[in-house]
Amino acid sequence: MDFSLSVEEREIRDWVRTFVQRELIPREPEVLRRERAGQPGLPADELEELRLKARDAGFWGVQTPQEYGGMGLSAVMTALLEAELGRSFVPFRFGGTADNILFQANDEQRERYLLPTIEGKRRSCFAITEPGAGSDAKAIRTTARKDGGDWIINGEKTFITGGNEADFVMVFAVTDPAKGAGGGVTCFLVDREMGWRSEYIDTMGEWGPAALIFQDVRVPESQILGELGQGFALAMQWIGRGRYLLPARALGACERLLAMAIDHANTRETFGAPIAERQAIQWMVADSGVEIEALRWLVLHAAWQVDSGMDSRHAQSIAKLYGGIKANEIVDRVLQIHGGMGYTRELPIERWYRELRLLRIYEGTDEIQRRTIARNLLRGHAKIGGALG
């Protein structure tokens, strides 16, 4: 096995690492100040400025196919780039992307939604989660009723990422209650101007999701994305498209956090010696180092399966579960090593503490990942030993 990167891959990775060090990390004190004041840490104009700067260097649409103007990078390279971006908590992502299911758009929808979204002129959100349907996506109750050549949508979605900023939504509604998820759920492209509204949901982190309310929202038949009744299959494509990227970003955060802990342990003295000489501190550093390496290979293995055309869902669930649990344990140790200062908002540790907690909930909770992993093993869908078994 060859674990080395090619010259081109290393250059791409190193450019992003330099970008993070020069453009993102220096902004962290101001981002923290703004967030403490209840303001966006990275205003839209600054985000756009950073994205254009990256675009000038060729970083646009990291996973977007080249025929759409993107880089079309592999899953492994994308995971490596996410880890680099994760080294800073500044909420930056490269531009030029669109939700994967938007590529199911027909010609008219492609011109109206897909291409403008890739170009950054439109903003979308994905809405399937409801107050009574989180992990159990099959339990959605939002309905779409046929009325002549139109559909009337009623219902509420919750915890929708980007829902406050989006100008259109990919919303999933029940169009045939008798069939349910097996052919009775449809995805609709719905512009905000068609009548839905969003409400901000305050959370313990800086992430502000939205509740979306649909009350007799009328949309024409042409707004169906994909095929009538096949929306649940589309939703699963979206949900399973990149769970490995979430722990990849957490990996970068853990690397930065551990580096902070090591630096602090080597300089902070108690009883006449650096705390790095205390066994309690050494064990926390050692455990964190081992877990970071394990997470790195779980993430890259899942990404490698994606690139190899394999069914990567089992490997992604393992990476997502392990990454969420261990990232929370590592940030807790780092806070402990820093003592009282780690608990303050003078350092970014408490912010990462709040942010990483979300990793155990969204895009499939720990419990859902365990359910998936156990079911795959018990039913023989996955082998002990994985791809090398």
PDB file of C-alpha atoms in Angstrom, residues 96-318:
ATOM      1  CA  GLY A  96     -18.759  26.968  -6.276  1.00  0.00           C
ATOM      2  CA  THR A  97     -20.746  24.101  -4.799  1.00  0.00           C
ATOM      3  CA  ALA A  98     -24.295  22.838  -5.020  1.00  0.00           C
ATOM      4  CA  ASP A  99     -26.101  20.080  -3.142  1.00  0.00           C
ATOM      5  CA  ASN A 100     -25.465  16.809  -4.902  1.00  0.00           C
ATOM      6  CA  ILE A 101     -29.129  16.080  -5.591  1.00  0.00           C
ATOM      7  CA  LEU A 102     -29.453  19.367  -7.489  1.00  0.00           C
ATOM      8  CA  PHE A 103     -27.563  17.635 -10.278  1.00  0.00           C
ATOM      9  CA  GLN A 104     -30.780  15.653 -10.780  1.00  0.00           C
ATOM     10  CA  ALA A 105     -32.335  18.853 -12.141  1.00  0.00           C
ATOM     11  CA  ASN A 106     -33.839  18.879 -15.630  1.00  0.00           C
ATOM     12  CA  ASP A 107     -32.658  21.367 -18.233  1.00  0.00           C
ATOM     13  CA  GLU A 108     -34.964  24.171 -17.122  1.00  0.00           C
ATOM     14  CA  GLN A 109     -34.184  23.630 -13.429  1.00  0.00           C
ATOM     15  CA  ARG A 110     -30.479  23.458 -14.196  1.00  0.00           C
ATOM     16  CA  GLU A 111     -30.555  26.952 -15.657  1.00  0.00           C
ATOM     17  CA  ARG A 112     -32.761  28.349 -12.908  1.00  0.00           C
ATOM     18  CA  TYR A 113     -31.273  26.662  -9.835  1.00  0.00           C
ATOM     19  CA  LEU A 114     -28.180  24.511 -10.335  1.00  0.00           C
ATOM     20  CA  LEU A 115     -25.929  26.808 -12.355  1.00  0.00           C
ATOM     21  CA  PRO A 116     -26.715  29.996 -10.360  1.00  0.00           C
ATOM     22  CA  THR A 117     -26.076  28.082  -7.131  1.00  0.00           C
ATOM     23  CA  ILE A 118     -22.679  26.865  -8.337  1.00  0.00           C
ATOM     24  CA  GLU A 119     -21.854  30.408  -9.415  1.00  0.00           C
ATOM     25  CA  GLY A 120     -22.814  31.741  -5.974  1.00  0.00           C
ATOM     26  CA  LYS A 121     -25.732  33.824  -7.220  1.00  0.00           C
ATOM     27  CA  ARG A 122     -28.349  31.708  -5.435  1.00  0.00           C
ATOM     28  CA  ARG A 123     -28.423  29.953  -2.075  1.00  0.00           C
ATOM     29  CA  SER A 124     -30.224  26.705  -1.331  1.00  0.00           C
ATOM     30  CA  CYS A 125     -31.099  24.636   1.700  1.00  0.00           C
ATOM     31  CA  PHE A 126     -32.142  21.027   2.197  1.00  0.00           C
ATOM     32  CA  ALA A 127     -35.289  20.476   4.256  1.00  0.00           C
ATOM     33  CA  ILE A 128     -36.383  17.043   5.433  1.00  0.00           C
ATOM     34  CA  THR A 129     -36.082  17.207   9.257  1.00  0.00           C
ATOM     35  CA  GLU A 130     -39.278  18.042  11.145  1.00  0.00           C
ATOM     36  CA  PRO A 131     -40.177  18.522  14.820  1.00  0.00           C
ATOM     37  CA  GLY A 132     -41.389  14.905  14.882  1.00  0.00           C
ATOM     38  CA  ALA A 133     -39.054  13.473  12.257  1.00  0.00           C
ATOM     39  CA  GLY A 134     -35.338  13.783  12.930  1.00  0.00           C
ATOM     40  CA  SER A 135     -33.410  10.530  12.848  1.00  0.00           C
ATOM     41  CA  ASP A 136     -36.552   8.788  11.589  1.00  0.00           C
ATOM     42  CA  ALA A 137     -36.807  10.589   8.274  1.00  0.00           C
ATOM     43  CA  LYS A 138     -39.619   8.270   7.168  1.00  0.00           C
ATOM     44  CA  ALA A 139     -41.885   9.932   9.738  1.00  0.00           C
ATOM     45  CA  ILE A 140     -42.188  13.252   7.893  1.00  0.00           C
ATOM     46  CA  ARG A 141     -45.649  14.801   7.949  1.00  0.00           C
ATOM     47  CA  THR A 142     -45.289  17.772   5.603  1.00  0.00           C
ATOM     48  CA  THR A 143     -47.783  17.225   2.800  1.00  0.00           C
ATOM     49  CA  ALA A 144     -48.144  18.247  -0.817  1.00  0.00           C
ATOM     50  CA  ARG A 145     -51.703  18.024  -2.174  1.00  0.00           C
ATOM     51  CA  LYS A 146     -52.434  18.091  -5.905  1.00  0.00           C
ATOM     52  CA  ASP A 147     -54.652  20.978  -7.025  1.00  0.00           C
ATOM     53  CA  GLY A 148     -55.074  21.108 -10.787  1.00  0.00           C
ATOM     54  CA  GLY A 149     -51.612  21.610 -12.265  1.00  0.00           C
ATOM     55  CA  ASP A 150     -50.157  22.746  -8.941  1.00  0.00           C
ATOM     56  CA  TRP A 151     -49.207  21.277  -5.576  1.00  0.00           C
ATOM     57  CA  ILE A 152     -50.161  22.837  -2.225  1.00  0.00           C
ATOM     58  CA  ILE A 153     -47.506  22.327   0.473  1.00  0.00           C
ATOM     59  CA  ASN A 154     -48.257  22.482   4.205  1.00  0.00           C
ATOM     60  CA  GLY A 155     -45.988  21.664   7.108  1.00  0.00           C
ATOM     61  CA  GLU A 156     -42.963  22.682   9.134  1.00  0.00           C
ATOM     62  CA  LYS A 157     -39.296  21.790   8.854  1.00  0.00           C
ATOM     63  CA  THR A 158     -36.763  22.347  11.626  1.00  0.00           C
ATOM     64  CA  PHE A 159     -32.995  22.593  12.219  1.00  0.00           C
ATOM     65  CA  ILE A 160     -32.419  23.485   8.564  1.00  0.00           C
ATOM     66  CA  THR A 161     -28.845  24.544   7.862  1.00  0.00           C
ATOM     67  CA  GLY A 162     -28.754  27.697   5.749  1.00  0.00           C
ATOM     68  CA  GLY A 163     -32.522  28.067   5.964  1.00  0.00           C
ATOM     69  CA  ASN A 164     -32.332  31.675   7.131  1.00  0.00           C
ATOM     70  CA  GLU A 165     -30.180  32.725   4.193  1.00  0.00           C
ATOM     71  CA  ALA A 166     -31.541  30.534   1.380  1.00  0.00           C
ATOM     72  CA  ASP A 167     -33.632  31.954  -1.439  1.00  0.00           C
ATOM     73  CA  PHE A 168     -34.899  28.497  -2.410  1.00  0.00           C
ATOM     74  CA  VAL A 169     -35.363  25.187  -0.656  1.00  0.00           C
ATOM     75  CA  MET A 170     -35.352  21.529  -1.615  1.00  0.00           C
ATOM     76  CA  VAL A 171     -38.285  20.458   0.535  1.00  0.00           C
ATOM     77  CA  PHE A 172     -39.545  16.914   0.963  1.00  0.00           C
ATOM     78  CA  ALA A 173     -43.275  16.337   1.320  1.00  0.00           C
ATOM     79  CA  VAL A 174     -45.644  13.379   1.378  1.00  0.00           C
ATOM     80  CA  THR A 175     -47.534  13.209  -1.915  1.00  0.00           C
ATOM     81  CA  ASP A 176     -49.013   9.719  -1.425  1.00  0.00           C
ATOM     82  CA  PRO A 177     -49.609   8.761   2.245  1.00  0.00           C
ATOM     83  CA  ALA A 178     -50.441   5.178   1.308  1.00  0.00           C
ATOM     84  CA  LYS A 179     -46.977   4.623  -0.171  1.00  0.00           C
ATOM     85  CA  GLY A 180     -45.037   6.742   2.313  1.00  0.00           C
ATOM     86  CA  ALA A 181     -41.241   6.565   1.938  1.00  0.00           C
ATOM     87  CA  GLY A 182     -41.601   3.705  -0.551  1.00  0.00           C
ATOM     88  CA  GLY A 183     -42.805   5.927  -3.370  1.00  0.00           C
ATOM     89  CA  GLY A 184     -44.975   8.571  -1.758  1.00  0.00           C
ATOM     90  CA  VAL A 185     -42.452  11.305  -0.879  1.00  0.00           C
ATOM     91  CA  THR A 186     -41.498  13.972  -3.411  1.00  0.00           C
ATOM     92  CA  CYS A 187     -38.834  16.680  -3.483  1.00  0.00           C
ATOM     93  CA  PHE A 188     -39.900  20.166  -4.574  1.00  0.00           C
ATOM     94  CA  LEU A 189     -37.783  23.185  -5.496  1.00  0.00           C
ATOM     95  CA  VAL A 190     -39.531  26.092  -3.814  1.00  0.00           C
ATOM     96  CA  ASP A 191     -38.449  29.727  -4.087  1.00  0.00           C
ATOM     97  CA  ARG A 192     -38.821  31.813  -0.932  1.00  0.00           C
ATOM     98  CA  GLU A 193     -41.000  34.232  -2.887  1.00  0.00           C
ATOM     99  CA  MET A 194     -43.519  31.411  -3.340  1.00  0.00           C
ATOM    100  CA  GLY A 195     -44.551  31.887   0.264  1.00  0.00           C
ATOM    101  CA  TRP A 196     -42.527  29.907   2.812  1.00  0.00           C
ATOM    102  CA  ARG A 197     -40.857  31.706   5.678  1.00  0.00           C
ATOM    103  CA  SER A 198     -37.958  30.943   8.026  1.00  0.00           C
ATOM    104  CA  GLU A 199     -37.465  31.510  11.745  1.00  0.00           C
ATOM    105  CA  TYR A 200     -34.053  31.554  13.444  1.00  0.00           C
ATOM    106  CA  ILE A 201     -33.353  28.826  16.033  1.00  0.00           C
ATOM    107  CA  ASP A 202     -30.927  29.844  18.774  1.00  0.00           C
ATOM    108  CA  THR A 203     -28.457  27.127  19.806  1.00  0.00           C
ATOM    109  CA  MET A 204     -25.576  26.664  22.240  1.00  0.00           C
ATOM    110  CA  GLY A 205     -23.163  27.066  19.324  1.00  0.00           C
ATOM    111  CA  GLU A 206     -22.650  29.780  16.737  1.00  0.00           C
ATOM    112  CA  TRP A 207     -24.534  27.720  14.142  1.00  0.00           C
ATOM    113  CA  GLY A 208     -28.002  29.198  13.635  1.00  0.00           C
ATOM    114  CA  PRO A 209     -30.370  26.776  11.884  1.00  0.00           C
ATOM    115  CA  ALA A 210     -33.907  27.651  10.864  1.00  0.00           C
ATOM    116  CA  ALA A 211     -37.454  26.475  11.127  1.00  0.00           C
ATOM    117  CA  LEU A 212     -39.249  26.639   7.774  1.00  0.00           C
ATOM    118  CA  ILE A 213     -43.003  27.131   7.715  1.00  0.00           C
ATOM    119  CA  PHE A 214     -45.133  26.168   4.718  1.00  0.00           C
ATOM    120  CA  GLN A 215     -48.740  27.298   4.823  1.00  0.00           C
ATOM    121  CA  ASP A 216     -50.684  26.655   1.634  1.00  0.00           C
ATOM    122  CA  VAL A 217     -47.584  27.267  -0.478  1.00  0.00           C
ATOM    123  CA  ARG A 218     -48.550  26.722  -4.110  1.00  0.00           C
ATOM    124  CA  VAL A 219     -45.956  25.386  -6.530  1.00  0.00           C
ATOM    125  CA  PRO A 220     -46.371  24.207 -10.129  1.00  0.00           C
ATOM    126  CA  GLU A 221     -45.701  20.643 -11.270  1.00  0.00           C
ATOM    127  CA  SER A 222     -42.477  21.855 -12.908  1.00  0.00           C
ATOM    128  CA  GLN A 223     -40.924  22.357  -9.462  1.00  0.00           C
ATOM    129  CA  ILE A 224     -40.588  18.627  -8.770  1.00  0.00           C
ATOM    130  CA  LEU A 225     -36.932  17.611  -8.530  1.00  0.00           C
ATOM    131  CA  GLY A 226     -36.370  14.150  -9.932  1.00  0.00           C
ATOM    132  CA  GLU A 227     -39.449  11.970 -10.178  1.00  0.00           C
ATOM    133  CA  LEU A 228     -42.791  12.126  -8.417  1.00  0.00           C
ATOM    134  CA  GLY A 229     -42.740   9.894  -5.340  1.00  0.00           C
ATOM    135  CA  GLN A 230     -38.981   9.253  -5.430  1.00  0.00           C
ATOM    136  CA  GLY A 231     -37.987  12.006  -3.037  1.00  0.00           C
ATOM    137  CA  PHE A 232     -36.975   9.745  -0.158  1.00  0.00           C
ATOM    138  CA  ALA A 233     -34.344   8.040  -2.306  1.00  0.00           C
ATOM    139  CA  LEU A 234     -33.010  11.488  -3.253  1.00  0.00           C
ATOM    140  CA  ALA A 235     -32.916  12.487   0.409  1.00  0.00           C
ATOM    141  CA  MET A 236     -30.833   9.450   1.300  1.00  0.00           C
ATOM    142  CA  GLN A 237     -28.394  10.361  -1.477  1.00  0.00           C
ATOM    143  CA  TRP A 238     -27.972  13.796   0.101  1.00  0.00           C
ATOM    144  CA  ILE A 239     -27.644  12.518   3.664  1.00  0.00           C
ATOM    145  CA  GLY A 240     -25.156   9.818   2.731  1.00  0.00           C
ATOM    146  CA  ARG A 241     -23.122  11.894   0.294  1.00  0.00           C
ATOM    147  CA  GLY A 242     -20.333  12.885   2.621  1.00  0.00           C
ATOM    148  CA  ARG A 243     -20.582  11.890   6.262  1.00  0.00           C
ATOM    149  CA  TYR A 244     -16.835  11.344   6.126  1.00  0.00           C
ATOM    150  CA  LEU A 245     -16.359  15.103   5.620  1.00  0.00           C
ATOM    151  CA  LEU A 246     -17.799  15.949   9.052  1.00  0.00           C
ATOM    152  CA  PRO A 247     -15.228  13.966  11.043  1.00  0.00           C
ATOM    153  CA  ALA A 248     -12.599  15.167   8.554  1.00  0.00           C
ATOM    154  CA  ARG A 249     -13.210  18.753   9.615  1.00  0.00           C
ATOM    155  CA  ALA A 250     -13.232  17.683  13.268  1.00  0.00           C
ATOM    156  CA  LEU A 251      -9.880  16.004  12.655  1.00  0.00           C
ATOM    157  CA  GLY A 252      -8.326  19.350  11.763  1.00  0.00           C
ATOM    158  CA  ALA A 253      -9.829  20.957  14.857  1.00  0.00           C
ATOM    159  CA  CYS A 254      -8.431  18.195  17.065  1.00  0.00           C
ATOM    160  CA  GLU A 255      -4.966  18.590  15.567  1.00  0.00           C
ATOM    161  CA  ARG A 256      -4.998  22.325  16.276  1.00  0.00           C
ATOM    162  CA  LEU A 257      -6.390  21.816  19.776  1.00  0.00           C
ATOM    163  CA  LEU A 258      -3.780  19.219  20.679  1.00  0.00           C
ATOM    164  CA  ALA A 259      -1.035  21.513  19.410  1.00  0.00           C
ATOM    165  CA  MET A 260      -2.390  24.245  21.698  1.00  0.00           C
ATOM    166  CA  ALA A 261      -2.410  21.810  24.627  1.00  0.00           C
ATOM    167  CA  ILE A 262       1.183  20.720  23.969  1.00  0.00           C
ATOM    168  CA  ASP A 263       2.380  24.317  23.746  1.00  0.00           C
ATOM    169  CA  HIS A 264       0.577  25.224  26.967  1.00  0.00           C
ATOM    170  CA  ALA A 265       1.855  22.136  28.799  1.00  0.00           C
ATOM    171  CA  ASN A 266       5.435  22.958  27.866  1.00  0.00           C
ATOM    172  CA  THR A 267       5.232  26.582  29.049  1.00  0.00           C
ATOM    173  CA  ARG A 268       2.837  26.471  32.021  1.00  0.00           C
ATOM    174  CA  GLU A 269       4.693  25.758  35.266  1.00  0.00           C
ATOM    175  CA  THR A 270       3.360  24.478  38.584  1.00  0.00           C
ATOM    176  CA  PHE A 271       5.425  23.631  41.639  1.00  0.00           C
ATOM    177  CA  GLY A 272       8.595  24.580  39.818  1.00  0.00           C
ATOM    178  CA  ALA A 273       8.198  22.467  36.675  1.00  0.00           C
ATOM    179  CA  PRO A 274       6.231  22.511  33.399  1.00  0.00           C
ATOM    180  CA  ILE A 275       2.960  20.611  33.657  1.00  0.00           C
ATOM    181  CA  ALA A 276       4.181  18.603  30.663  1.00  0.00           C
ATOM    182  CA  GLU A 277       6.249  16.634  33.177  1.00  0.00           C
ATOM    183  CA  ARG A 278       3.098  15.495  35.018  1.00  0.00           C
ATOM    184  CA  GLN A 279       1.960  12.008  34.126  1.00  0.00           C
ATOM    185  CA  ALA A 280      -1.697  13.056  34.158  1.00  0.00           C
ATOM    186  CA  ILE A 281      -0.996  15.586  31.419  1.00  0.00           C
ATOM    187  CA  GLN A 282       1.210  13.191  29.462  1.00  0.00           C
ATOM    188  CA  TRP A 283      -1.503  10.561  29.355  1.00  0.00           C
ATOM    189  CA  MET A 284      -4.084  13.060  28.100  1.00  0.00           C
ATOM    190  CA  VAL A 285      -1.689  14.130  25.345  1.00  0.00           C
ATOM    191  CA  ALA A 286      -0.837  10.534  24.453  1.00  0.00           C
ATOM    192  CA  ASP A 287      -4.456   9.369  24.320  1.00  0.00           C
ATOM    193  CA  SER A 288      -5.406  12.350  22.167  1.00  0.00           C
ATOM    194  CA  GLY A 289      -2.516  11.719  19.781  1.00  0.00           C
ATOM    195  CA  VAL A 290      -3.484   8.078  19.313  1.00  0.00           C
ATOM    196  CA  GLU A 291      -7.142   8.918  18.757  1.00  0.00           C
ATOM    197  CA  ILE A 292      -6.315  11.610  16.207  1.00  0.00           C
ATOM    198  CA  GLU A 293      -4.282   9.126  14.163  1.00  0.00           C
ATOM    199  CA  ALA A 294      -7.057   6.532  14.367  1.00  0.00           C
ATOM    200  CA  LEU A 295      -9.615   9.109  13.235  1.00  0.00           C
ATOM    201  CA  ARG A 296      -7.390  10.173  10.332  1.00  0.00           C
ATOM    202  CA  TRP A 297      -7.302   6.672   8.888  1.00  0.00           C
ATOM    203  CA  LEU A 298     -10.994   6.009   9.483  1.00  0.00           C
ATOM    204  CA  VAL A 299     -11.836   9.168   7.534  1.00  0.00           C
ATOM    205  CA  LEU A 300      -9.402   8.460   4.708  1.00  0.00           C
ATOM    206  CA  HIS A 301     -10.507   4.835   4.480  1.00  0.00           C
ATOM    207  CA  ALA A 302     -14.143   5.897   4.073  1.00  0.00           C
ATOM    208  CA  ALA A 303     -13.124   8.466   1.441  1.00  0.00           C
ATOM    209  CA  TRP A 304     -11.009   5.878  -0.379  1.00  0.00           C
ATOM    210  CA  GLN A 305     -14.049   3.610  -0.596  1.00  0.00           C
ATOM    211  CA  VAL A 306     -16.037   6.463  -2.156  1.00  0.00           C
ATOM    212  CA  ASP A 307     -13.312   6.994  -4.767  1.00  0.00           C
ATOM    213  CA  SER A 308     -13.173   3.258  -5.427  1.00  0.00           C
ATOM    214  CA  GLY A 309     -16.882   3.133  -6.206  1.00  0.00           C
ATOM    215  CA  MET A 310     -17.602   0.954  -3.180  1.00  0.00           C
ATOM    216  CA  ASP A 311     -20.582   1.237  -0.865  1.00  0.00           C
ATOM    217  CA  SER A 312     -18.967   3.445   1.765  1.00  0.00           C
ATOM    218  CA  ARG A 313     -21.923   3.920   4.087  1.00  0.00           C
ATOM    219  CA  HIS A 314     -20.685   1.489   6.742  1.00  0.00           C
ATOM    220  CA  ALA A 315     -17.189   3.002   6.795  1.00  0.00           C
ATOM    221  CA  GLN A 316     -18.643   6.512   6.905  1.00  0.00           C
ATOM    222  CA  SER A 317     -20.851   5.608   9.864  1.00  0.00           C
ATOM    223  CA  ILE A 318     -17.801   4.283  11.710  1.00  0.00           C
TER     224      ILE A 318
END
